């Protein structure tokens, strides 16, 4: 449901739209029961999709509704209708204080009178333990009767995690508002909730805030009312933020008519050290009562000041986002000391959720913009460009299904992989152009000399191509096939000829080797062992991750030599859990981008065919994956990641008792369980022999465990075991992902290499009658669902034409469920017989939660026997993928060195 004039939300008739901001749309509405006008604030969809966050908000909103004061705009209640959730508030007519200040300074008597009423509102809230945290002229209304109303009291906190009083707590559950996160060196991440120019110094550093932050903001607002100037105005937003920490606060700019008592009060409100600041806003209210008694501000316009207010920023969030635009902008040309190192976080940027998973983002070489893979509520998927001095991210048309974006040296073009091609696009829009074939790319780098190096597939060497297209040539070779299955994620050095790459051993969690190679040929040089590809960072370092923490090591780009030892950046720097990808990107200006996603557990939900929640298994909040219902539908097998990297175990859930039992206890990897046809056994992937093999064990917890067959292929995942056949996928050195067929109960017969091609064939699912196999393949340039006959694969059907992955047969074999490229759940009717016929694909419901299904190679759902219910794994943090920007990573390094 979308609101429009004339529509209804419960008893409220929508009249017209008043505005839109980070906290949602605001509408004027008519309360038809009480015959009064109200303001309706519609909560953002990304926010309401998080049930836990919404529940916390509703509890906090009830506390805010208890505020009853003539200078506070009241909250009447919460309303929900047709999936729209909204906050019903008092409608306050009249201009905002920001609009009035556009005319210049207020007369001193009016300014003091307005400030006194603001102080009364703050005092009432503070006595109830509520801090505004976002006080600014835009949140102050002036009624035609001369009264002051403070808006949005406490809403910033209400939309944040429950109990998030500290920076450390806030980073574990980032805000869903469009405000970024900013932190100071030596602290953990904390959410900045106000416009930058009105934040207290401790708020700007990401430290916990209390009522003294409101006192600071009150002082800034009062000073601006009396002077008509911006206290922290500068030529750039980064300098504005720097001024909060360093610029002298001059009371000499106040008009001569301002009484000394007001000057003294302002000085105490604007103490940078909160320990020396005015401790209670009530003291300010008392001080302001003296000079002019209890006069009300003029209800009409004020005289235009001869010192007009400077050009104002009509937005809030961009004040913080613009930090990275200047790269090392903190090194501004002013005599003040170097301000603290700052970080900020992009989370649910401008309504576009950031896709989790490898290679989903990169910062431009000039440090002015970020590209990320994302999607929005309108169903647009692909690449988004976030200009770091703008509020809203822009979708790049024509980049659907994009992966692994990387920048051109000019920061105006971006390359990426999509639909079997390496492609390029201008950040200003226009036609997307194909550069060359790349069936399933795994990273690339655009050099200063005009060449692109890239990994065209999941196996094989690095290739090179001119930026304009043309012949493709291999520039590395798999010199030791026993220890490297692919080369991937290349990264150029500054000369645009030499590059780094990772030689992947194909063993999952094992470290690969990082090599230095050149487009001009010659022997490669081994640099180090790592699970993630390093990047080069000026003025001479390699930066990568060890144990999910960023480290740096001095590196001479001329000689290609490392020196010293890896040094960890300070503990506050977030890690990145994805392996065998670059852990970060860095600009020439020193701005560092780190994608983060902290696992907080997985819900196990039951959905109906319309995507409605009809149940939930009350399991411990582990990180579950790969759900498989038993043949009789009474049990659910999953695996859960352990506390360390490379640890996972099998679990079985009894659906009647809703009790989970752990089946495996090995120190390594046990994952991807599938049921035997009789439901007595589970086949699964394990690394117990040092390679990823397929083993089988009893589903009841007892009995021996054994390997299904002997093989030299290192990577195998079983996907389906039906009617005597077990289908699994492997990664082959020559052909990439292939599908094999095994008959486990027929003795020592070797598996059959069923489907092999240069394309990637994955997700094999056997039909209930054992006659057909559905699978995914990107042979057409994008992933589609196909079906072949068993056991020979001689008959083949293409089921989808608009993209599809993870096919799952209904238990009757008359439907195929699958996931679309936009992460919706869809189905297609199957008409069985000697030959098959397929109906038109039909979407059952859209992506069930922000980011669901992204960044994973496995199905997160299974279907009951009757096809009416879907069990679905929903990671709790799927809507909170974040991108952390550190404005000066060298200062970060200096901070970690100083802490030693």
mmCIF file with all atom_site columns, C-alpha atoms in Angstrom, residues 27 148 159 196 199 204 302 338 357 408 444 486 520 532 563 678 790:
data_model
loop_
_atom_site.group_PDB
_atom_site.id
_atom_site.type_symbol
_atom_site.label_atom_id
_atom_site.label_alt_id
_atom_site.label_comp_id
_atom_site.label_asym_id
_atom_site.label_entity_id
_atom_site.label_seq_id
_atom_site.pdbx_PDB_ins_code
_atom_site.Cartn_x
_atom_site.Cartn_y
_atom_site.Cartn_z
_atom_site.occupancy
_atom_site.B_iso_or_equiv
_atom_site.pdbx_formal_charge
_atom_site.auth_seq_id
_atom_site.auth_comp_id
_atom_site.auth_asym_id
_atom_site.auth_atom_id
_atom_site.pdbx_PDB_model_num
ATOM 1  C CA . UNK A 1 27  ? 1.822  13.454  5.492   1.00 0.00 ? 27  UNK A CA 1
ATOM 2  C CA . UNK A 1 148 ? 7.655  27.129  20.135  1.00 0.00 ? 148 UNK A CA 1
ATOM 3  C CA . UNK A 1 159 ? 14.825 4.052   15.661  1.00 0.00 ? 159 UNK A CA 1
ATOM 4  C CA . UNK A 1 196 ? 26.879 17.557  11.564  1.00 0.00 ? 196 UNK A CA 1
ATOM 5  C CA . UNK A 1 199 ? 26.616 17.705  16.908  1.00 0.00 ? 199 UNK A CA 1
ATOM 6  C CA . UNK A 1 204 ? 30.914 13.495  16.416  1.00 0.00 ? 204 UNK A CA 1
ATOM 7  C CA . UNK A 1 302 ? 11.450 39.631  11.718  1.00 0.00 ? 302 UNK A CA 1
ATOM 8  C CA . UNK A 1 338 ? 45.078 17.915  13.445  1.00 0.00 ? 338 UNK A CA 1
ATOM 9  C CA . UNK A 1 357 ? 29.114 -11.114 -0.096  1.00 0.00 ? 357 UNK A CA 1
ATOM 10 C CA . UNK A 1 408 ? 38.945 2.885   -13.700 1.00 0.00 ? 408 UNK A CA 1
ATOM 11 C CA . UNK A 1 444 ? 39.573 -7.511  -11.751 1.00 0.00 ? 444 UNK A CA 1
ATOM 12 C CA . UNK A 1 486 ? 42.611 -20.881 -9.980  1.00 0.00 ? 486 UNK A CA 1
ATOM 13 C CA . UNK A 1 520 ? 55.367 -8.104  -19.722 1.00 0.00 ? 520 UNK A CA 1
ATOM 14 C CA . UNK A 1 532 ? 42.573 -12.741 0.936   1.00 0.00 ? 532 UNK A CA 1
ATOM 15 C CA . UNK A 1 563 ? 59.969 -5.497  4.593   1.00 0.00 ? 563 UNK A CA 1
ATOM 16 C CA . UNK A 1 678 ? 14.980 -43.642 3.746   1.00 0.00 ? 678 UNK A CA 1
ATOM 17 C CA . UNK A 1 790 ? 18.611 -39.482 -15.750 1.00 0.00 ? 790 UNK A CA 1
#
